[in-house]
Amino acid sequence: MVPADVAEPASRQYYAWMAAAETAPFAVLDDIGVRDMSDGFRGDLHTIINHRVTNGMVTVYTSNIALNELNTVFREMKPRLVDRMRDLCIQREFGGVSHRGLRRA
């Protein structure tokens, strides 16, 4: 169990970040769907995206998962959130080889 003197400040900071992500005039949500998410984090991400979409806020999403496949990430049988995202998106596909992890001389 996390001691209260550690948990409370961490919780306040987390929810401050949540509020900033919801209200920033411009946000980049990077690597949507790439990492394993807890149900709690998935719910928080859903809340942020839903708020931003509902309010028509400028948001850039990056992912190596196609938009029409993101419903599996959000565990939605009917892709409501993805449909809302799609309504405000311009999709751009980038091809190429990943350079992550390559050493540069």
Coordinates of N, CA, C and O in Angstrom, one line a residue:
M1 N 0.8 -1.2 0.0 CA 0.0 0.0 0.0 C 0.9 1.2 0.0 O 1.9 1.3 0.7
V2 N 0.5 2.2 -0.8 CA 1.2 3.5 -0.9 C 0.9 4.4 0.3 O -0.3 4.6 0.6
P3 N 1.9 4.9 1.0 CA 1.6 5.8 2.1 C 0.8 7.1 1.7 O 1.1 7.6 0.6
A4 N 0.0 7.6 2.5 CA -0.9 8.7 2.2 C -0.1 9.9 1.8 O -0.5 10.7 0.9
D5 N 1.1 10.1 2.4 CA 1.9 11.3 2.1 C 2.5 11.2 0.7 O 3.0 12.2 0.2
V6 N 2.6 10.1 0.1 CA 3.0 9.9 -1.2 C 1.8 9.9 -2.2 O 1.9 10.5 -3.2
A7 N 0.8 9.1 -1.8 CA -0.4 8.9 -2.7 C -1.1 10.2 -3.0 O -1.5 10.5 -4.1
E8 N -1.4 11.0 -1.9 CA -2.2 12.2 -2.1 C -1.6 13.2 -3.1 O -2.2 13.7 -4.0
P9 N -0.3 13.6 -2.9 CA 0.3 14.5 -3.9 C 0.4 13.9 -5.3 O 0.1 14.6 -6.2
A10 N 0.7 12.6 -5.4 CA 0.7 12.0 -6.7 C -0.7 12.0 -7.4 O -0.8 12.3 -8.6
S11 N -1.7 11.8 -6.6 CA -3.1 11.8 -7.1 C -3.4 13.2 -7.6 O -4.0 13.4 -8.7
R12 N -3.1 14.2 -6.8 CA -3.4 15.6 -7.1 C -2.7 16.0 -8.4 O -3.3 16.6 -9.3
Q13 N -1.4 15.6 -8.6 CA -0.6 15.8 -9.8 C -1.3 15.1 -11.0 O -1.4 15.7 -12.1
Y14 N -1.6 13.9 -10.8 CA -2.2 13.1 -11.9 C -3.5 13.8 -12.4 O -3.7 14.0 -13.6
Y15 N -4.4 14.2 -11.5 CA -5.6 14.9 -11.9 C -5.4 16.3 -12.5 O -6.2 16.7 -13.3
A16 N -4.3 16.9 -12.1 CA -4.0 18.2 -12.7 C -3.6 18.0 -14.1 O -3.9 18.8 -15.0
W17 N -2.8 16.9 -14.4 CA -2.4 16.6 -15.7 C -3.6 16.2 -16.6 O -3.7 16.6 -17.7
M18 N -4.5 15.5 -16.0 CA -5.8 15.2 -16.7 C -6.5 16.4 -17.1 O -7.0 16.6 -18.2
A19 N -6.7 17.4 -16.2 CA -7.4 18.6 -16.5 C -6.6 19.4 -17.6 O -7.3 20.0 -18.5
A20 N -5.3 19.4 -17.5 CA -4.5 20.1 -18.5 C -4.7 19.5 -19.9 O -4.9 20.2 -20.9
A21 N -4.7 18.1 -19.9 CA -4.9 17.4 -21.2 C -6.3 17.7 -21.8 O -6.5 17.8 -23.0
E22 N -7.3 17.8 -20.9 CA -8.7 18.1 -21.4 C -8.8 19.6 -21.9 O -9.6 19.8 -22.8
T23 N -8.1 20.5 -21.3 CA -8.4 21.9 -21.5 C -7.4 22.6 -22.4 O -7.6 23.8 -22.8
A24 N -6.2 22.0 -22.7 CA -5.2 22.7 -23.5 C -5.8 23.0 -24.8 O -6.5 22.3 -25.4
P25 N -5.4 24.2 -25.3 CA -6.0 24.6 -26.6 C -5.5 23.7 -27.8 O -6.2 23.6 -28.8
F26 N -4.4 23.1 -27.6 CA -3.8 22.2 -28.6 C -3.1 21.0 -27.9 O -2.4 21.3 -26.9
A27 N -3.4 19.8 -28.3 CA -2.8 18.6 -27.6 C -2.4 17.6 -28.6 O -3.0 17.5 -29.7
V28 N -1.3 17.0 -28.3 CA -0.8 15.8 -29.1 C -0.9 14.6 -28.2 O -0.2 14.5 -27.2
L29 N -1.7 13.7 -28.6 CA -1.9 12.4 -27.9 C -1.1 11.4 -28.7 O -1.5 10.9 -29.8
D30 N 0.1 11.1 -28.3 CA 1.1 10.3 -29.0 C 1.0 8.8 -28.7 O 0.8 8.4 -27.6
D31 N 1.1 8.0 -29.8 CA 1.1 6.5 -29.6 C -0.1 6.0 -29.0 O -0.1 5.1 -28.2
I32 N -1.3 6.5 -29.5 CA -2.6 6.0 -29.0 C -2.6 4.5 -29.3 O -2.5 4.1 -30.4
G33 N -2.9 3.7 -28.3 CA -3.1 2.3 -28.5 C -1.9 1.4 -28.5 O -2.0 0.2 -28.7
V34 N -0.7 2.0 -28.4 CA 0.5 1.2 -28.5 C 0.8 0.4 -27.3 O 1.2 -0.8 -27.3
R35 N 0.7 1.0 -26.2 CA 1.0 0.4 -24.9 C -0.1 -0.3 -24.2 O -1.3 0.1 -24.4
D36 N 0.2 -1.3 -23.5 CA -0.9 -1.9 -22.7 C -1.4 -0.9 -21.6 O -0.6 -0.2 -21.1
M37 N -2.7 -0.9 -21.5 CA -3.3 0.1 -20.6 C -4.1 -0.6 -19.5 O -4.8 -1.6 -19.8
S38 N -4.1 -0.1 -18.3 CA -5.0 -0.5 -17.3 C -6.4 -0.1 -17.6 O -6.5 0.9 -18.4
D39 N -7.4 -0.7 -17.1 CA -8.7 -0.2 -17.3 C -8.9 1.2 -16.8 O -9.6 2.0 -17.5
G40 N -8.3 1.5 -15.7 CA -8.4 2.9 -15.2 C -7.8 3.9 -16.1 O -8.4 5.0 -16.4
F41 N -6.6 3.6 -16.7 CA -5.9 4.6 -17.6 C -6.7 4.7 -18.9 O -6.9 5.7 -19.5
R42 N -7.2 3.5 -19.4 CA -8.0 3.5 -20.6 C -9.3 4.4 -20.4 O -9.6 5.2 -21.3
G43 N -9.9 4.3 -19.2 CA -11.0 5.2 -18.9 C -10.7 6.6 -18.9 O -11.4 7.5 -19.4
D44 N -9.5 6.9 -18.3 CA -9.1 8.4 -18.3 C -8.8 8.9 -19.7 O -9.1 10.0 -20.0
L45 N -8.1 8.1 -20.5 CA -7.8 8.5 -21.9 C -9.1 8.7 -22.7 O -9.3 9.6 -23.4
H46 N -10.1 7.8 -22.5 CA -11.4 7.9 -23.1 C -12.1 9.3 -22.7 O -12.6 10.0 -23.5
T47 N -12.0 9.6 -21.4 CA -12.5 10.8 -20.9 C -11.9 12.1 -21.5 O -12.6 13.0 -22.0
I48 N -10.6 12.0 -21.7 CA -9.8 13.1 -22.3 C -10.3 13.3 -23.8 O -10.6 14.4 -24.2
I49 N -10.2 12.2 -24.5 CA -10.6 12.2 -25.9 C -12.0 12.7 -26.1 O -12.3 13.5 -26.9
N50 N -12.9 12.1 -25.3 CA -14.3 12.5 -25.4 C -14.5 13.9 -25.2 O -15.3 14.6 -25.9
H51 N -13.9 14.5 -24.1 CA -14.0 15.9 -23.8 C -13.5 16.8 -25.0 O -14.2 17.7 -25.4
R52 N -12.4 16.4 -25.5 CA -11.8 17.2 -26.6 C -12.6 17.1 -27.9 O -12.8 18.1 -28.5
V53 N -13.1 15.9 -28.2 CA -13.9 15.8 -29.4 C -15.3 16.5 -29.2 O -15.7 17.3 -30.1
T54 N -15.9 16.3 -28.1 CA -17.2 17.0 -27.8 C -17.1 18.5 -27.9 O -18.0 19.2 -28.4
N55 N -16.0 19.0 -27.5 CA -15.8 20.5 -27.5 C -15.0 21.0 -28.7 O -14.7 22.2 -28.8
G56 N -14.8 20.1 -29.7 CA -14.1 20.5 -31.0 C -12.8 21.1 -30.8 O -12.4 22.0 -31.5
M57 N -12.0 20.6 -29.8 CA -10.7 21.1 -29.5 C -9.6 20.4 -30.5 O -9.7 19.3 -30.8
V58 N -8.6 21.2 -30.8 CA -7.6 20.8 -31.8 C -6.7 19.7 -31.1 O -6.2 20.0 -30.0
T59 N -6.7 18.5 -31.7 CA -6.0 17.4 -31.1 C -5.3 16.6 -32.2 O -6.0 16.3 -33.2
V60 N -4.1 16.3 -32.1 CA -3.3 15.5 -33.0 C -3.2 14.1 -32.3 O -2.7 14.0 -31.2
Y61 N -3.6 13.1 -33.0 CA -3.4 11.7 -32.5 C -2.3 11.0 -33.4 O -2.4 11.1 -34.6
T62 N -1.4 10.3 -32.7 CA -0.5 9.5 -33.5 C -0.6 8.1 -33.0 O -0.9 7.8 -31.9
S63 N -0.5 7.2 -34.0 CA -0.6 5.8 -33.7 C -0.1 4.9 -34.8 O -0.1 5.3 -35.9
N64 N 0.4 3.7 -34.4 CA 0.8 2.8 -35.5 C -0.4 1.8 -35.7 O -0.2 0.9 -36.5
I65 N -1.5 2.1 -35.1 CA -2.7 1.4 -35.3 C -3.7 2.2 -36.1 O -3.9 3.4 -35.8
A66 N -4.3 1.7 -37.2 CA -5.2 2.4 -38.1 C -6.4 2.9 -37.2 O -6.8 2.2 -36.3
L67 N -6.9 4.0 -37.6 CA -8.1 4.6 -36.9 C -9.2 3.6 -36.8 O -9.9 3.5 -35.8
N68 N -9.5 2.9 -37.9 CA -10.6 2.0 -37.9 C -10.4 0.7 -37.0 O -11.3 -0.1 -36.9
E69 N -9.2 0.6 -36.5 CA -8.9 -0.6 -35.6 C -8.7 -0.2 -34.1 O -8.6 -1.0 -33.3
L70 N -8.8 1.1 -33.9 CA -8.6 1.6 -32.5 C -9.8 1.2 -31.5 O -9.5 1.2 -30.3
N71 N -10.9 0.8 -32.1 CA -12.0 0.4 -31.2 C -11.6 -0.8 -30.4 O -12.0 -1.0 -29.2
T72 N -10.6 -1.6 -30.9 CA -10.1 -2.8 -30.1 C -9.3 -2.3 -28.9 O -9.3 -2.9 -27.8
V73 N -8.6 -1.2 -29.1 CA -7.8 -0.6 -28.0 C -8.7 -0.1 -26.9 O -8.5 -0.3 -25.7
F74 N -9.8 0.6 -27.3 CA -10.7 1.2 -26.3 C -11.7 0.1 -25.9 O -12.6 0.5 -25.1
R75 N -11.6 -1.1 -26.4 CA -12.5 -2.2 -26.0 C -14.0 -1.8 -26.2 O -14.8 -2.1 -25.3
E76 N -14.3 -1.2 -27.3 CA -15.6 -0.9 -27.6 C -16.2 -1.8 -28.7 O -15.5 -2.0 -29.7
M77 N -17.3 -2.5 -28.4 CA -17.9 -3.3 -29.5 C -18.4 -2.5 -30.6 O -18.2 -2.8 -31.8
K78 N -19.0 -1.3 -30.3 CA -19.4 -0.4 -31.3 C -18.4 0.8 -31.2 O -18.3 1.4 -30.1
P79 N -17.7 1.1 -32.2 CA -16.6 2.2 -32.1 C -17.1 3.6 -32.0 O -16.9 4.4 -32.8
R80 N -17.9 3.9 -30.9 CA -18.4 5.2 -30.8 C -17.4 6.3 -30.6 O -17.4 7.3 -31.3
L81 N -16.4 6.1 -29.8 CA -15.3 7.1 -29.6 C -14.5 7.2 -30.8 O -14.2 8.4 -31.2
V82 N -14.2 6.2 -31.5 CA -13.4 6.2 -32.7 C -14.2 6.9 -33.8 O -13.6 7.7 -34.5
D83 N -15.5 6.7 -33.9 CA -16.3 7.4 -34.9 C -16.3 8.9 -34.6 O -16.2 9.7 -35.6
R84 N -16.3 9.3 -33.3 CA -16.3 10.7 -33.0 C -15.0 11.3 -33.4 O -14.9 12.4 -33.9
M85 N -13.9 10.6 -33.1 CA -12.5 11.0 -33.5 C -12.5 11.2 -35.0 O -12.0 12.2 -35.5
R86 N -12.9 10.2 -35.7 CA -12.9 10.2 -37.2 C -13.6 11.4 -37.8 O -13.1 12.0 -38.8
D87 N -14.7 11.8 -37.2 CA -15.5 13.0 -37.7 C -14.6 14.2 -37.7 O -14.9 15.1 -38.5
L88 N -13.6 14.3 -36.8 CA -12.8 15.5 -36.8 C -11.4 15.3 -37.2 O -10.5 16.2 -37.0
C89 N -11.1 14.2 -37.9 CA -9.7 13.8 -38.2 C -9.5 13.9 -39.7 O -10.4 13.7 -40.5
I90 N -8.2 14.2 -40.0 CA -7.7 14.1 -41.3 C -6.6 13.0 -41.2 O -5.7 13.2 -40.4
Q91 N -6.8 11.9 -41.8 CA -5.8 10.8 -41.6 C -4.7 11.0 -42.6 O -4.8 11.3 -43.8
R92 N -3.5 10.8 -42.1 CA -2.2 10.8 -42.9 C -1.4 9.5 -42.5 O -1.2 9.3 -41.3
E93 N -1.1 8.8 -43.5 CA -0.3 7.6 -43.3 C 1.1 7.9 -43.7 O 1.4 8.4 -44.7
F94 N 2.0 7.5 -42.8 CA 3.4 7.6 -43.1 C 4.1 6.2 -43.2 O 3.8 5.4 -42.3
G95 N 4.8 6.0 -44.2 CA 5.5 4.7 -44.4 C 7.0 4.8 -44.0 O 7.5 5.9 -43.9
G96 N 7.6 3.7 -44.0 CA 9.0 3.7 -43.8 C 9.5 2.7 -42.7 O 8.6 2.0 -42.2
V97 N 10.7 2.7 -42.5 CA 11.3 1.8 -41.5 C 11.5 2.5 -40.2 O 11.9 3.7 -40.1
S98 N 11.3 1.8 -39.1 CA 11.5 2.4 -37.8 C 13.0 2.6 -37.5 O 13.8 1.7 -37.8
H99 N 13.3 3.7 -37.0 CA 14.7 4.0 -36.6 C 14.9 4.0 -35.1 O 16.0 4.3 -34.6
R100 N 13.9 3.6 -34.4 CA 14.0 3.4 -32.9 C 15.0 2.3 -32.6 O 15.0 1.3 -33.2
G101 N 15.8 2.6 -31.7 CA 16.8 1.6 -31.2 C 18.0 1.4 -32.0 O 18.9 0.6 -31.7
L102 N 18.1 2.1 -33.2 CA 19.3 2.0 -34.0 C 20.4 2.9 -33.5 O 20.1 4.1 -33.1
R103 N 21.6 2.4 -33.4 CA 22.7 3.3 -32.9 C 23.2 4.1 -34.0 O 23.3 3.7 -35.2
R104 N 23.5 5.3 -33.7 CA 24.0 6.2 -34.7 C 25.5 6.4 -34.4 O 25.9 6.7 -33.2
A105 N 26.3 6.4 -35.4 CA 27.8 6.5 -35.2 C 28.2 8.0 -35.3 O 27.6 8.8 -35.8

